[in-house]
Tab-separated table of C-alpha atoms in Angstrom:
chain	number	residue	atom	x	y	z
Z	270	ASN	CA	0.209	0.220	0.179
Z	271	PRO	CA	2.145	3.164	-1.220
Z	272	GLN	CA	-0.216	5.385	1.235
Z	273	GLY	CA	0.579	3.158	4.015
Z	274	ASN	CA	4.153	3.426	3.471
Z	275	LYS	CA	4.589	7.277	2.791
Z	276	GLN	CA	2.729	7.342	6.308
Z	277	GLN	CA	5.155	5.155	8.037
Z	278	LEU	CA	7.995	6.487	6.307
Z	279	SER	CA	6.453	10.005	7.847
Z	280	ILE	CA	6.327	8.585	11.455
Z	281	MET	CA	9.753	7.322	11.296
Z	282	THR	CA	11.027	10.379	10.160
Z	283	MET	CA	9.340	11.925	12.887
Z	284	MET	CA	10.533	9.565	15.554
Z	285	THR	CA	14.080	10.020	14.231
Z	286	THR	CA	13.770	14.069	14.404
Z	287	ILE	CA	12.345	13.627	18.223
Z	288	SER	CA	15.409	11.230	19.105
Z	289	VAL	CA	18.280	13.689	17.530
Z	290	THR	CA	16.204	16.741	19.515
Z	291	CYS	CA	16.026	14.918	22.858
Z	292	ARG	CA	19.476	14.050	22.273
Z	293	HIS	CA	20.754	17.516	21.720
Z	294	ILE	CA	18.574	18.663	24.875
Z	295	SER	CA	19.763	16.431	26.980
Z	296	ARG	CA	23.530	17.383	26.065
Z	297	LEU	CA	22.886	21.186	26.513
Z	298	ALA	CA	21.414	20.323	30.011
Z	299	SER	CA	24.485	18.506	30.983
Z	300	LYS	CA	26.581	21.372	29.614
Z	301	VAL	CA	24.722	24.195	31.654
Z	302	SER	CA	24.967	21.746	34.796
Z	303	THR	CA	28.285	21.277	34.456
Z	304	ILE	CA	29.298	25.167	33.981
Z	305	ASN	CA	27.047	26.157	36.904
Z	306	PHE	CA	28.566	23.073	39.129
Z	307	ILE	CA	32.300	24.694	38.406
Z	308	ARG	CA	30.908	28.126	39.416
Z	309	MET	CA	29.192	27.218	42.474
Z	310	ASN	CA	32.313	24.869	43.561
Z	311	SER	CA	34.857	27.872	42.562
Z	312	SER	CA	32.815	30.451	44.903
Z	313	ILE	CA	32.663	27.872	47.372
Z	314	ALA	CA	36.790	27.391	47.190
Z	315	ILE	CA	37.304	30.742	47.523
Z	316	PRO	CA	38.368	31.923	51.088
Z	317	SER	CA	36.527	34.514	52.549
Z	318	LEU	CA	37.577	38.361	52.426
Z	319	ALA	CA	38.119	37.906	56.153
Z	320	ASP	CA	40.703	35.747	55.964
Z	321	LEU	CA	42.238	37.213	52.459
Z	322	CYS	CA	42.724	40.334	54.024
Z	323	ASP	CA	43.963	38.683	57.123
Z	324	ASP	CA	46.643	36.982	54.703
Z	325	HIS	CA	47.442	40.025	52.566
Z	326	ILE	CA	46.468	43.420	53.930
Z	327	SER	CA	50.061	44.093	53.907
Z	328	SER	CA	51.531	42.376	51.370
Z	329	PRO	CA	52.819	44.556	47.974
Z	330	GLN	CA	49.206	43.425	46.213
Z	331	ARG	CA	48.140	46.669	48.206
Z	332	LEU	CA	44.582	45.851	48.867
Z	333	SER	CA	41.859	48.427	48.380
Z	334	VAL	CA	38.448	48.177	50.501
Z	335	ILE	CA	35.022	49.394	49.425
Z	336	GLU	CA	33.146	51.766	51.461
Z	337	PRO	CA	31.165	49.644	53.723
Z	338	GLY	CA	27.569	49.567	54.124
Z	339	LEU	CA	26.903	50.728	50.704
Z	340	PHE	CA	26.077	47.863	48.399
Z	341	SER	CA	23.434	45.200	48.731
Z	342	THR	CA	23.976	41.796	47.555
Z	343	TYR	CA	21.947	40.025	44.965
Z	344	GLY	CA	22.173	36.532	42.497
Z	345	ASN	CA	22.278	33.396	44.037
Z	346	LEU	CA	26.077	33.635	43.869
Z	347	PRO	CA	26.896	35.864	47.710
Z	348	ARG	CA	30.541	35.030	46.939
Z	349	PHE	CA	32.135	35.538	43.514
Z	350	HIS	CA	35.950	36.971	42.325
Z	351	GLY	CA	37.599	37.457	38.903
Z	352	GLN	CA	39.382	40.358	36.775
Z	353	VAL	CA	37.863	43.341	36.143
Z	354	GLU	CA	36.067	44.687	32.829
Z	355	THR	CA	34.556	48.090	33.218
Z	356	VAL	CA	31.611	50.256	31.895
Z	357	ARG	CA	31.068	53.673	32.722
Z	358	CYS	CA	27.597	55.192	31.940
Z	359	PHE	CA	24.750	57.286	33.377
Z	360	GLU	CA	21.051	56.184	33.357
Z	361	SER	CA	22.029	54.572	29.874
Z	362	ASN	CA	22.723	50.703	29.769
Z	363	PRO	CA	23.469	49.862	25.827
Z	364	MET	CA	27.540	49.327	26.496
Z	365	VAL	CA	26.911	46.964	29.769
Z	366	ARG	CA	24.595	44.560	27.328
Z	367	THR	CA	27.169	44.591	24.484
Z	368	VAL	CA	29.822	43.880	26.999
Z	369	LEU	CA	27.969	40.849	29.117
Z	370	SER	CA	27.024	39.686	25.741
Z	371	SER	CA	30.462	38.798	25.117
Z	372	PRO	CA	32.338	36.137	26.477
Z	373	GLY	CA	33.192	36.722	30.330
Z	374	LYS	CA	35.781	34.021	30.958
Z	375	ASN	CA	34.768	34.013	34.705
Z	376	ARG	CA	35.715	38.260	34.740
Z	377	VAL	CA	33.511	40.488	36.726
Z	378	LEU	CA	31.894	43.636	35.169
Z	379	VAL	CA	32.434	46.604	37.250
Z	380	VAL	CA	29.460	49.157	36.091
Z	381	ASP	CA	30.042	53.039	37.277
Z	382	GLY	CA	26.571	54.063	36.944
Z	383	GLY	CA	27.408	57.291	38.703
Z	384	GLY	CA	25.476	56.479	41.511
Z	385	SER	CA	22.142	57.454	40.234
Z	386	LYS	CA	19.090	55.691	41.797
Z	387	ARG	CA	16.482	57.121	39.213
Z	388	VAL	CA	16.933	54.089	37.315
Z	389	ALA	CA	17.932	50.750	36.779
Z	390	ILE	CA	21.212	49.672	35.284
Z	391	LEU	CA	20.929	45.778	35.211
Z	392	GLY	CA	17.721	43.777	34.765
Z	393	ASP	CA	17.055	39.891	34.694
Z	394	GLN	CA	17.324	39.687	30.756
Z	395	ILE	CA	20.872	41.364	30.829
Z	396	ALA	CA	21.829	39.219	34.161
Z	397	LYS	CA	20.815	35.954	32.182
Z	398	LEU	CA	23.150	37.148	29.381
Z	399	ALA	CA	25.874	37.196	31.977
Z	400	VAL	CA	24.939	34.044	32.865
Z	401	ASP	CA	25.278	32.456	29.708
Z	402	ASN	CA	28.568	34.115	28.772
Z	403	CYS	CA	30.406	33.186	31.950
Z	404	TRP	CA	30.679	36.089	33.761
Z	405	ALA	CA	31.184	35.557	37.451
Z	406	GLY	CA	29.631	38.553	38.725
Z	407	VAL	CA	28.539	42.378	38.195
Z	408	ILE	CA	28.996	45.446	40.872
Z	409	VAL	CA	26.882	48.097	39.627
Z	410	ASN	CA	27.190	51.708	41.280
Z	411	GLY	CA	23.394	52.515	40.803
Z	412	CYS	CA	20.377	50.304	40.846
Z	413	ILE	CA	18.964	46.769	39.203
Z	414	ARG	CA	15.545	45.602	38.888
Z	415	ASP	CA	14.204	42.445	38.925
Z	416	SER	CA	15.844	41.615	41.647
Z	417	ALA	CA	13.911	38.390	42.623
Z	418	ILE	CA	14.461	36.501	39.513
Z	419	ILE	CA	18.192	37.592	39.642
Z	420	ASN	CA	18.743	36.301	43.076
Z	421	GLY	CA	17.996	33.070	41.299
Z	422	LEU	CA	20.256	32.980	38.945
Z	423	ASN	CA	23.740	31.837	39.530
Z	424	ILE	CA	25.671	34.919	39.480
Z	425	GLY	CA	26.771	37.277	41.937
Z	426	VAL	CA	25.588	40.895	41.660
Z	427	LYS	CA	26.356	43.971	44.201
Z	428	ALA	CA	24.433	47.073	43.601
Z	429	LEU	CA	23.056	49.991	45.887
Z	430	GLY	CA	19.562	48.781	45.660
Z	431	THR	CA	16.896	48.500	43.173
Z	432	HIS	CA	14.524	50.549	41.067
Z	433	PRO	CA	11.776	49.483	39.052
Z	434	VAL	CA	12.234	52.082	36.211
Z	435	LYS	CA	14.398	50.769	33.720
Z	436	SER	CA	17.597	53.067	32.212
Z	437	LEU	CA	17.841	54.714	28.855
Z	438	LYS	CA	19.236	53.511	25.704
Z	439	THR	CA	20.238	57.064	24.455
Z	440	HIS	CA	24.271	56.785	25.252
Z	441	PRO	CA	26.680	54.184	24.843
Z	442	GLY	CA	28.679	54.614	27.589
Z	443	GLU	CA	32.701	53.648	27.475
Z	444	ARG	CA	34.153	50.123	28.190
Z	445	GLY	CA	37.689	49.118	29.584
Z	446	VAL	CA	38.396	52.885	31.034
Z	447	PRO	CA	39.401	53.235	34.941
Z	448	VAL	CA	36.458	54.073	37.085
Z	449	ASN	CA	36.074	55.369	40.612
Z	450	PHE	CA	33.603	55.037	43.140
Z	451	ALA	CA	33.214	53.839	47.167
Z	452	GLY	CA	36.945	55.228	47.861
Z	453	VAL	CA	38.165	52.855	45.340
Z	454	GLU	CA	39.578	52.987	41.748
Z	455	PHE	CA	38.998	50.140	39.579
Z	456	VAL	CA	41.496	49.091	36.596
Z	457	PRO	CA	40.535	46.465	33.936
Z	458	GLY	CA	42.870	43.639	34.348
Z	459	GLN	CA	42.967	43.762	38.405
Z	460	TRP	CA	41.331	41.512	40.494
Z	461	VAL	CA	37.852	42.068	42.622
Z	462	TYR	CA	36.932	39.858	45.120
Z	463	SER	CA	33.449	39.993	46.408
Z	464	ASP	CA	31.397	38.026	49.234
Z	465	GLU	CA	28.786	38.807	52.526
Z	466	ASP	CA	31.208	41.213	54.167
Z	467	GLY	CA	32.031	43.801	51.227
Z	468	ILE	CA	34.284	44.113	48.168
Z	469	VAL	CA	38.369	43.969	48.009
Z	470	VAL	CA	40.266	44.959	44.973
Z	471	SER	CA	43.939	43.599	44.163
Z	472	ASN	CA	46.065	44.741	41.560
Z	473	GLU	CA	47.315	40.556	41.230
Z	474	ALA	CA	45.161	37.529	42.316
Z	475	ILE	CA	45.682	36.732	45.727
Z	476	HIS	CA	43.800	33.457	45.747
Z	477	GLU	CA	45.418	30.007	45.270
């Protein structure tokens, strides 16, 4: 029966497509789980800031400590670290999206938003981009929004607070420039360490 053979062939083709799709999804889920496992365990392996400061506060690395009491912690990884990349912008975040859409290589993006509390520089969509592109964390001298969603993502975020209004898209901002806030200068290539006690910046890596 030609018609029956065509139907049988169509069913077999559909089953093969479903099988290939399932295998692809399984491999992708395994890859994502592995990345998250590595990132979470890497975070756990780093000593606390208190221990790092005890070991290195008088060393040639010249640790700089962010002014306490300014930043709140968000994201599912309260302890994070990495080499510094920077963005300077004011109430307009296109450059933040651009940078976090690129490979992070476990770096930390430091965003100098001028301390503005009138808009949010980071939301859940851009935070998800950071996770997908393997950024270790984001430090925002400004506000974020969608904090409930961001708190469920495997990334560390520090910000001055939250604000429900999104930022403008009128000014691109600057990337890879030294930024200065909260008593500390952040220079691309430095190392930043963050946990529940605060934020520390070092000219060199101070973890083993």
